[in-house]
Amino acid sequence: MDTEDAGESGPGAGGHAARLEKALGVVLGTSEVPLRLRAWDGSEAGPPGAPVLEFKSRKALRRMLWSPGQLGLSRAYVAGDIDAPGDVFAAFAALSSAGKFAEPGPFRPLSAGELWLLLRTAVRLGAVGTSPAPPPEEARIARKGRMHSRGRDSAAISHHYDVGNDFYALVLGPSMVYSCAVWPDEGAPDGDPDNGLDAAQEAKLDLVCRKLGLQPGMRVLDVGCGWGSFALHAAAKYGARVVGVTLSMEQAILARKRAADAGLTDRVEIRVQDYRDVSDGPYDAISSIGMSEHVGRAQTPAYAAALFGLLRPGGRLLNHAISWNAGPTAPDPDSFIPRYVFPDGEMISLGEMVSVLETARFEVLDVEALRPHYALTLRAWVRRLEQNWAEAVQLAGAGRARVWRLYMAASAIGFENGLTGVNQVLVRRPGGEEPPLRRTAWL
């Protein structure tokens, strides 16, 4: 808490929450804030029984004043100036459904009148001051240089993935799979989003192997291989020989250790390498699971062409990627996730992805939408993070742990409300053997 807030306690110290409610309403663009606000003086305002958003410091309001939108509120949360002490999903769902926050795409700036109202509230609550420095977890280094140059892509990947393997293991569990799981028709057993996660992740890995038609001895390229989970599964269960590439040194170190521990070093090779530098094709099959979001819209045609060139005729590519489902708008490039989670990441629509793959001369075999599956997966990850919160803070720091809590909970809500989707697009390079007549080979 700021030293300037010392001595302010109890609901009788000015009733700050009522003024904060009006200020938040200005930022959100609504007169009815669907949250119960608790101020640093102990006062509360807003609908009784609504999810609680706690303003722990005047600095939270100051951040809203200098960055009046999603970014300011996100910075306040990451810095610990704001907290959601109860059900984080309920709090973020309420926030994302209100006013401007419910509108997809770039945040609509405040008008002069709205800015004046916000400033007046900040003056009355003693929150006016210089702009607080962004939390150190904000990715500034990765935003330098030409977008999607090899150096900048490497820095962006390092920002997200080199948080520490122990931290990821805490959140992801023993599967170490950092992408959408595939759940059974009945969802999570007993309705518990953490129960069955590891089995659902194994089911996803196996589904990809079946879609690719893997057979013993086939040579497979895993683009963006993470900690090697797909490579290990394909080698151990299907007898494939897998080359996995990643830009994260920490991922590569653990993936190599896992391959050695499993006795699979003769079938699994892990490289720290940009996919654009892979030149030892042809491969019989290529998997790209949760990687193409890092490529960027402008570079996606070149990405598709490069993978086409690395496949033998008849070889299949499975592209598993998050999609932007909100029509002609685009995600705000200056919002929380680009700043804190995936620097330079870009989601494109399913239609655009399929079009790019077809333009690269791939033949589309199958498209499967997995949107509800990712919401379940993210809820399971958040639960694991919250259950191990003290250890997560010890491993990655309080700010980084809050980044992950906000990112995963908000993303789950995005999948649940249909703003984002995730799809597996299976394509093949024409030629070679004919594909199956029906999809029964992988259903």
Coordinates of C-alpha atoms in Angstrom, one line a residue:
M1 CA 0.0 0.0 0.0
D2 CA 1.2 3.6 -0.7
T3 CA 2.5 5.5 2.3
E4 CA 0.1 8.3 1.2
D5 CA -2.8 5.9 2.1
A6 CA -1.5 5.3 5.6
G7 CA -4.0 6.4 8.3
E8 CA -7.0 6.0 6.0
S9 CA -9.2 3.3 7.4
G10 CA -12.9 2.4 7.9
P11 CA -16.0 3.3 5.9
G12 CA -16.2 6.7 7.6
A13 CA -13.0 8.0 6.0
G14 CA -14.7 9.7 3.1
G15 CA -16.6 6.9 1.5
H16 CA -14.1 6.6 -1.4
A17 CA -15.8 3.6 -2.9
A18 CA -18.8 5.6 -4.2
R19 CA -16.5 8.0 -6.1
L20 CA -14.5 5.1 -7.4
E21 CA -17.6 3.5 -8.7
K22 CA -18.4 6.6 -10.7
A23 CA -14.8 6.8 -12.0
L24 CA -14.8 3.1 -13.1
G25 CA -18.2 3.8 -14.7
V26 CA -16.5 6.5 -16.8
V27 CA -13.7 4.2 -17.9
L28 CA -16.2 1.4 -18.7
G29 CA -18.7 3.8 -20.4
T30 CA -21.6 2.7 -18.2
S31 CA -23.6 4.2 -15.4
E32 CA -24.2 0.7 -13.8
V33 CA -20.9 -0.9 -12.8
P34 CA -21.7 -4.7 -12.2
L35 CA -19.2 -5.0 -9.4
R36 CA -19.0 -4.4 -5.7
L37 CA -16.1 -2.0 -5.2
R38 CA -14.1 -1.9 -2.0
A39 CA -11.8 1.1 -1.5
W40 CA -8.6 1.4 0.5
D41 CA -10.5 3.2 3.2
G42 CA -12.7 0.2 3.8
S43 CA -15.8 1.7 2.2
E44 CA -17.9 -0.3 -0.3
A45 CA -20.2 0.6 -3.1
G46 CA -22.0 -1.2 -5.9
P47 CA -24.6 -4.0 -6.1
P48 CA -24.7 -6.2 -3.0
G49 CA -23.7 -9.7 -3.8
A50 CA -21.8 -8.7 -7.0
P51 CA -18.2 -9.9 -7.5
V52 CA -15.8 -7.8 -5.5
L53 CA -13.1 -5.6 -7.0
E54 CA -10.8 -4.2 -4.4
F55 CA -8.9 -0.9 -4.9
K56 CA -6.0 -1.2 -2.5
S57 CA -4.3 2.1 -3.3
R58 CA -4.8 5.5 -4.7
K59 CA -2.3 4.5 -7.3
A60 CA -4.9 2.2 -8.9
L61 CA -7.0 5.3 -9.7
R62 CA -3.9 7.2 -10.9
R63 CA -3.2 4.3 -13.4
M64 CA -6.7 4.6 -14.7
L65 CA -6.3 8.3 -15.1
W66 CA -3.1 8.0 -17.2
S67 CA -4.2 4.9 -19.1
P68 CA -8.1 5.0 -19.0
G69 CA -8.9 1.6 -20.4
Q70 CA -8.0 -2.0 -20.2
L71 CA -4.3 -1.3 -20.0
G72 CA -4.6 0.9 -17.0
L73 CA -6.7 -1.5 -15.0
S74 CA -4.4 -4.4 -16.0
R75 CA -1.4 -2.5 -14.8
A76 CA -3.1 -1.8 -11.5
Y77 CA -4.0 -5.5 -11.1
V78 CA -0.5 -6.8 -12.0
A79 CA 1.1 -4.2 -9.6
G80 CA -1.2 -5.3 -6.8
D81 CA -3.1 -1.9 -6.7
I82 CA -6.3 -3.8 -7.6
D83 CA -7.3 -7.2 -6.5
A84 CA -10.2 -9.6 -7.2
P85 CA -10.2 -11.5 -3.9
G86 CA -13.2 -13.8 -4.6
D87 CA -14.2 -15.7 -7.7
V88 CA -11.8 -14.3 -10.3
F89 CA -13.9 -15.6 -13.1
A90 CA -17.0 -13.9 -11.9
A91 CA -15.2 -10.6 -11.4
F92 CA -13.5 -10.6 -14.8
A93 CA -16.7 -11.8 -16.5
A94 CA -18.6 -8.9 -15.0
L95 CA -15.9 -6.4 -16.0
S96 CA -15.7 -7.7 -19.5
S97 CA -19.5 -7.5 -20.0
A98 CA -19.8 -3.8 -19.1
G99 CA -19.9 -0.9 -21.5
K100 CA -16.8 -0.4 -23.7
F101 CA -15.2 -3.6 -22.3
A102 CA -17.9 -5.6 -24.0
E103 CA -17.0 -4.2 -27.4
P104 CA -14.4 -6.3 -29.3
G105 CA -11.5 -4.6 -30.9
P106 CA -9.4 -1.5 -29.9
F107 CA -10.6 0.3 -26.8
R108 CA -12.7 3.5 -27.6
P109 CA -10.9 6.5 -26.1
L110 CA -12.6 8.6 -23.5
S111 CA -14.1 11.9 -24.6
A112 CA -12.9 15.2 -23.2
G113 CA -15.9 15.3 -20.9
E114 CA -15.3 11.8 -19.6
L115 CA -11.6 12.6 -19.0
W116 CA -12.6 15.7 -17.0
L117 CA -15.0 13.6 -14.8
L118 CA -12.2 11.1 -14.2
L119 CA -9.7 13.8 -13.4
R120 CA -12.1 15.5 -11.0
T121 CA -12.6 12.2 -9.1
A122 CA -8.8 11.7 -8.9
V123 CA -8.4 15.2 -7.5
R124 CA -11.1 14.6 -4.9
L125 CA -9.5 11.4 -3.8
G126 CA -5.9 12.7 -3.8
A127 CA -4.9 10.4 -6.6
V128 CA -3.4 13.0 -9.0
G129 CA 0.3 12.6 -9.7
T130 CA 2.9 11.6 -12.2
S131 CA 2.2 8.5 -14.3
P132 CA 3.2 5.4 -12.3
A133 CA 5.8 3.3 -14.0
P134 CA 4.4 0.1 -15.6
P135 CA 5.0 -3.0 -13.7
P136 CA 8.3 -4.7 -14.6
E137 CA 6.4 -7.7 -16.0
E138 CA 5.4 -5.6 -19.0
A139 CA 7.2 -6.6 -22.2
R140 CA 9.1 -3.6 -23.4
I141 CA 12.3 -5.1 -24.7
A142 CA 10.4 -7.5 -27.0
R143 CA 8.6 -4.6 -28.7
K144 CA 11.9 -3.2 -30.1
G145 CA 13.1 -3.7 -33.6
R146 CA 11.2 -4.8 -36.7
M147 CA 8.2 -6.9 -35.9
H148 CA 8.6 -10.6 -36.5
S149 CA 12.3 -10.3 -37.3
R150 CA 14.1 -13.4 -36.0
G151 CA 15.6 -11.4 -33.1
R152 CA 12.4 -9.8 -32.0
D153 CA 10.5 -13.1 -32.3
S154 CA 13.1 -14.7 -30.1
A155 CA 12.8 -12.0 -27.5
A156 CA 9.0 -12.2 -27.5
I157 CA 9.1 -16.0 -27.1
S158 CA 11.6 -15.7 -24.3
H159 CA 9.4 -13.2 -22.5
H160 CA 6.5 -15.6 -22.4
Y161 CA 8.1 -19.1 -22.1
D162 CA 11.3 -18.5 -20.2
V163 CA 9.4 -17.8 -16.9
G164 CA 10.8 -20.9 -15.4
N165 CA 10.0 -24.6 -16.1
D166 CA 9.0 -25.2 -12.5
F167 CA 6.4 -22.4 -12.7
Y168 CA 4.9 -24.0 -15.8
A169 CA 4.9 -27.4 -14.3
L170 CA 2.9 -26.0 -11.3
V171 CA 0.2 -24.7 -13.7
L172 CA 0.2 -27.3 -16.5
G173 CA 0.7 -30.4 -14.4
P174 CA 2.7 -33.5 -15.4
S175 CA 1.5 -33.4 -19.0
M176 CA 3.4 -30.1 -19.6
V177 CA 1.1 -29.4 -22.5
Y178 CA 0.5 -25.7 -23.0
S179 CA -2.5 -25.8 -25.5
C180 CA -6.1 -26.7 -25.5
A181 CA -6.9 -30.2 -24.2
V182 CA -9.6 -32.3 -25.8
W183 CA -12.3 -33.3 -23.2
P184 CA -14.8 -36.1 -23.3
D185 CA -18.4 -35.4 -24.2
E186 CA -19.4 -35.1 -20.6
G187 CA -16.7 -32.6 -19.9
A188 CA -14.6 -32.6 -16.7
P189 CA -15.4 -35.6 -14.5
D190 CA -17.6 -34.6 -11.5
G191 CA -17.7 -31.1 -13.0
D192 CA -14.3 -30.4 -11.6
P193 CA -12.2 -28.5 -14.2
D194 CA -9.0 -29.8 -12.7
N195 CA -10.1 -33.4 -12.6
G196 CA -9.2 -35.2 -15.9
L197 CA -7.0 -32.5 -17.3
D198 CA -4.0 -34.8 -17.8
A199 CA -6.1 -37.4 -19.6
A200 CA -7.7 -34.7 -21.7
Q201 CA -4.3 -33.5 -22.8
E202 CA -3.2 -37.0 -23.7
A203 CA -6.4 -37.3 -25.7
K204 CA -5.4 -34.2 -27.6
L205 CA -1.9 -35.4 -28.4
D206 CA -3.3 -38.7 -29.6
L207 CA -5.9 -37.0 -31.7
V208 CA -3.2 -35.0 -33.5
C209 CA -1.2 -38.2 -34.1
R210 CA -4.2 -39.9 -35.6
K211 CA -5.1 -37.0 -37.8
L212 CA -1.5 -36.9 -39.1
G213 CA -1.7 -40.6 -39.8
L214 CA 1.5 -41.4 -38.0
Q215 CA 3.2 -44.8 -38.5
P216 CA 6.4 -46.3 -37.2
G217 CA 9.5 -44.7 -38.8
M218 CA 7.7 -41.6 -40.1
R219 CA 9.7 -38.4 -39.9
V220 CA 7.7 -35.6 -38.1
L221 CA 8.5 -31.9 -37.6
D222 CA 6.9 -30.4 -34.5
V223 CA 6.9 -26.6 -35.0
G224 CA 6.9 -24.8 -31.6
C225 CA 7.5 -28.0 -29.7
G226 CA 7.2 -26.5 -26.2
W227 CA 8.5 -28.9 -23.6
G228 CA 8.4 -31.8 -26.0
S229 CA 5.1 -33.4 -25.0
F230 CA 3.8 -34.1 -28.5
A231 CA 7.2 -35.3 -29.7
L232 CA 7.5 -37.7 -26.8
H233 CA 3.9 -39.0 -27.4
A234 CA 4.4 -39.4 -31.2
A235 CA 7.7 -41.3 -30.7
A236 CA 6.6 -43.5 -27.8
K237 CA 3.1 -44.4 -28.9
Y238 CA 3.5 -44.3 -32.7
G239 CA 7.2 -45.0 -33.3
A240 CA 7.7 -41.7 -35.2
R241 CA 11.1 -40.0 -35.5
V242 CA 10.4 -36.4 -34.4
V243 CA 12.3 -33.1 -34.7
G244 CA 11.0 -30.5 -32.4
V245 CA 11.9 -26.8 -32.8
T246 CA 11.5 -24.0 -30.3
L247 CA 12.9 -20.5 -29.7
S248 CA 12.9 -21.0 -25.9
M249 CA 16.1 -22.3 -24.4
E250 CA 14.4 -23.3 -21.2
Q251 CA 11.8 -25.3 -23.1
A252 CA 14.5 -27.1 -25.1
I253 CA 16.5 -28.0 -22.0
L254 CA 13.6 -29.6 -20.3
A255 CA 12.3 -31.3 -23.5
R256 CA 15.7 -32.9 -24.0
K257 CA 15.8 -34.1 -20.4
R258 CA 12.3 -35.6 -20.8
A259 CA 13.4 -37.4 -24.0
A260 CA 16.5 -38.8 -22.3
D261 CA 14.5 -39.9 -19.2
A262 CA 12.0 -41.7 -21.5
G263 CA 14.8 -43.4 -23.4
L264 CA 13.7 -41.7 -26.6
T265 CA 16.8 -39.7 -27.6
D266 CA 17.2 -42.0 -30.7
R267 CA 13.7 -40.8 -31.9
V268 CA 13.4 -37.3 -30.6
E269 CA 15.6 -34.4 -31.5
I270 CA 14.9 -31.0 -29.9
R271 CA 16.5 -27.9 -31.5
V272 CA 16.5 -24.2 -30.5
Q273 CA 15.7 -23.1 -34.0
D274 CA 13.4 -20.7 -35.9
Y275 CA 11.0 -22.7 -38.1
R276 CA 12.2 -20.4 -41.0
D277 CA 15.6 -21.9 -40.7
V278 CA 14.6 -25.6 -40.9
S279 CA 16.0 -26.9 -44.2
D280 CA 16.3 -30.6 -43.8
G281 CA 13.0 -31.7 -45.3
P282 CA 11.1 -33.5 -46.6
Y283 CA 9.1 -34.6 -43.6
D284 CA 6.2 -37.1 -43.6
A285 CA 4.1 -34.9 -41.3
I286 CA 4.2 -31.6 -39.5
S287 CA 2.4 -30.5 -36.3
S288 CA 2.0 -26.9 -35.3
I289 CA 0.2 -26.8 -32.0
G290 CA -0.4 -23.3 -30.6
M291 CA 2.4 -21.8 -32.5
S292 CA 1.0 -19.9 -35.5
E293 CA -0.5 -17.2 -33.3
H294 CA 3.1 -16.0 -32.9
V295 CA 3.7 -15.8 -36.6
G296 CA 1.8 -12.6 -37.4
R297 CA -0.8 -11.9 -40.0
A298 CA 1.6 -10.5 -42.6
Q299 CA 4.0 -13.5 -42.2
T300 CA 1.3 -16.2 -42.2
P301 CA 1.5 -16.8 -46.0
A302 CA 5.2 -17.2 -45.8
Y303 CA 4.7 -19.6 -42.8
A304 CA 2.3 -21.7 -44.8
A305 CA 4.6 -21.8 -47.8
A306 CA 7.6 -22.8 -45.7
L307 CA 5.7 -25.7 -44.2
F308 CA 4.4 -26.8 -47.6
G309 CA 8.0 -26.9 -48.9
L310 CA 9.1 -29.1 -45.9
L311 CA 6.4 -31.7 -46.5
R312 CA 6.7 -34.7 -48.9
P313 CA 3.8 -35.1 -51.4
G314 CA 0.9 -36.6 -49.5
G315 CA 2.3 -35.4 -46.2
R316 CA -0.1 -33.8 -43.7
L317 CA 0.1 -30.7 -41.6
L318 CA -2.0 -30.2 -38.5
N319 CA -2.3 -26.5 -37.6
H320 CA -3.9 -26.0 -34.2
A321 CA -4.4 -22.3 -33.5
I322 CA -6.5 -19.7 -31.6
S323 CA -8.8 -17.7 -33.9
W324 CA -10.4 -14.3 -33.6
N325 CA -14.2 -14.8 -33.9
A326 CA -15.4 -11.2 -33.5
G327 CA -16.0 -10.4 -37.2
P328 CA -14.2 -7.6 -39.0
T329 CA -12.7 -6.1 -35.9
A330 CA -9.2 -7.0 -34.7
P331 CA -7.8 -7.5 -31.2
D332 CA -6.4 -4.3 -29.6
P333 CA -2.6 -4.4 -30.1
D334 CA -2.0 -2.2 -27.1
S335 CA -4.1 -4.2 -24.6
F336 CA -3.1 -6.4 -21.7
I337 CA -2.3 -9.7 -23.5
P338 CA 0.1 -8.1 -26.2
R339 CA 1.8 -6.1 -23.4
Y340 CA 2.2 -8.7 -20.8
V341 CA 1.6 -12.2 -22.2
F342 CA 2.2 -12.6 -26.0
P343 CA 4.2 -9.7 -27.4
D344 CA 3.5 -9.4 -31.1
G345 CA 1.1 -12.3 -31.1
E346 CA -1.8 -12.0 -33.6
M347 CA -4.9 -14.0 -33.9
I348 CA -6.6 -14.3 -37.3
S349 CA -10.0 -15.7 -38.2
L350 CA -10.5 -19.4 -39.1
G351 CA -11.6 -18.3 -42.6
E352 CA -8.4 -16.4 -43.1
M353 CA -6.2 -19.2 -41.9
V354 CA -7.9 -21.7 -44.2
S355 CA -7.6 -19.3 -47.1
V356 CA -3.9 -18.8 -46.5
L357 CA -3.3 -22.6 -46.3
E358 CA -5.2 -23.1 -49.6
T359 CA -3.3 -20.3 -51.3
A360 CA -0.1 -22.1 -50.3
R361 CA -1.5 -25.1 -52.3
F362 CA -2.5 -27.3 -49.4
E363 CA -5.6 -29.4 -49.7
V364 CA -8.0 -29.1 -46.7
L365 CA -8.9 -32.5 -45.2
D366 CA -10.7 -31.5 -41.9
V367 CA -11.5 -28.6 -39.7
E368 CA -12.5 -29.1 -36.0
A369 CA -13.6 -26.4 -33.7
L370 CA -12.5 -26.9 -30.0
R371 CA -13.6 -23.6 -28.5
P372 CA -15.4 -25.0 -25.4
H373 CA -12.5 -27.3 -24.7
Y374 CA -10.1 -24.4 -24.2
A375 CA -12.4 -22.7 -21.7
L376 CA -12.3 -25.9 -19.6
T377 CA -8.6 -26.2 -20.0
L378 CA -8.0 -22.6 -18.9
R379 CA -10.3 -23.0 -15.9
A380 CA -8.2 -26.1 -14.8
W381 CA -5.0 -24.1 -15.2
V382 CA -6.3 -21.2 -13.1
R383 CA -7.4 -23.7 -10.4
R384 CA -4.0 -25.2 -10.3
L385 CA -2.4 -21.8 -10.1
E386 CA -4.6 -20.7 -7.2
Q387 CA -4.2 -23.9 -5.3
N388 CA -0.4 -23.4 -5.5
W389 CA -0.4 -19.6 -5.2
A390 CA 2.4 -19.3 -2.6
E391 CA 4.7 -21.5 -4.5
A392 CA 3.9 -19.8 -7.8
V393 CA 4.8 -16.4 -6.2
Q394 CA 8.0 -17.9 -4.9
L395 CA 9.0 -19.2 -8.3
A396 CA 8.0 -16.3 -10.6
G397 CA 7.2 -13.4 -8.3
A398 CA 3.8 -11.9 -7.3
G399 CA 3.5 -9.7 -10.4
R400 CA 4.1 -12.6 -12.8
A401 CA 1.7 -14.9 -10.9
R402 CA -1.0 -12.1 -11.2
V403 CA -0.3 -11.8 -14.9
W404 CA -1.0 -15.4 -15.4
R405 CA -4.1 -15.4 -13.2
L406 CA -5.6 -12.5 -15.2
Y407 CA -4.5 -13.8 -18.5
M408 CA -5.9 -17.3 -18.1
A409 CA -9.1 -16.3 -16.4
A410 CA -9.9 -13.6 -19.0
S411 CA -9.0 -15.9 -21.8
A412 CA -11.4 -18.6 -20.5
I413 CA -14.2 -15.9 -20.5
G414 CA -13.2 -15.0 -24.1
F415 CA -13.7 -18.6 -25.2
E416 CA -16.9 -19.0 -23.3
N417 CA -18.5 -15.9 -24.8
G418 CA -17.3 -16.8 -28.3
L419 CA -15.0 -13.8 -28.8
T420 CA -12.1 -16.3 -29.5
G421 CA -12.1 -19.8 -30.8
V422 CA -9.5 -22.6 -31.3
N423 CA -9.4 -24.8 -34.4
Q424 CA -7.5 -27.8 -35.7
V425 CA -7.1 -27.5 -39.5
L426 CA -5.8 -30.6 -41.1
V427 CA -4.3 -30.2 -44.6
R428 CA -2.1 -32.2 -46.9
R429 CA 0.4 -31.5 -49.7
P430 CA -1.2 -32.9 -52.9
G431 CA 0.3 -36.0 -54.4
G432 CA 1.5 -39.3 -52.9
E433 CA -1.1 -41.7 -51.4
E434 CA -4.7 -40.7 -51.2
P435 CA -6.1 -39.7 -47.8
P436 CA -8.8 -41.8 -46.1
L437 CA -12.3 -41.6 -47.7
R438 CA -13.9 -40.8 -44.4
R439 CA -12.6 -39.2 -41.1
T440 CA -13.1 -42.5 -39.2
A441 CA -9.3 -42.9 -39.1
W442 CA -9.1 -40.1 -36.4
L443 CA -12.6 -39.7 -35.0

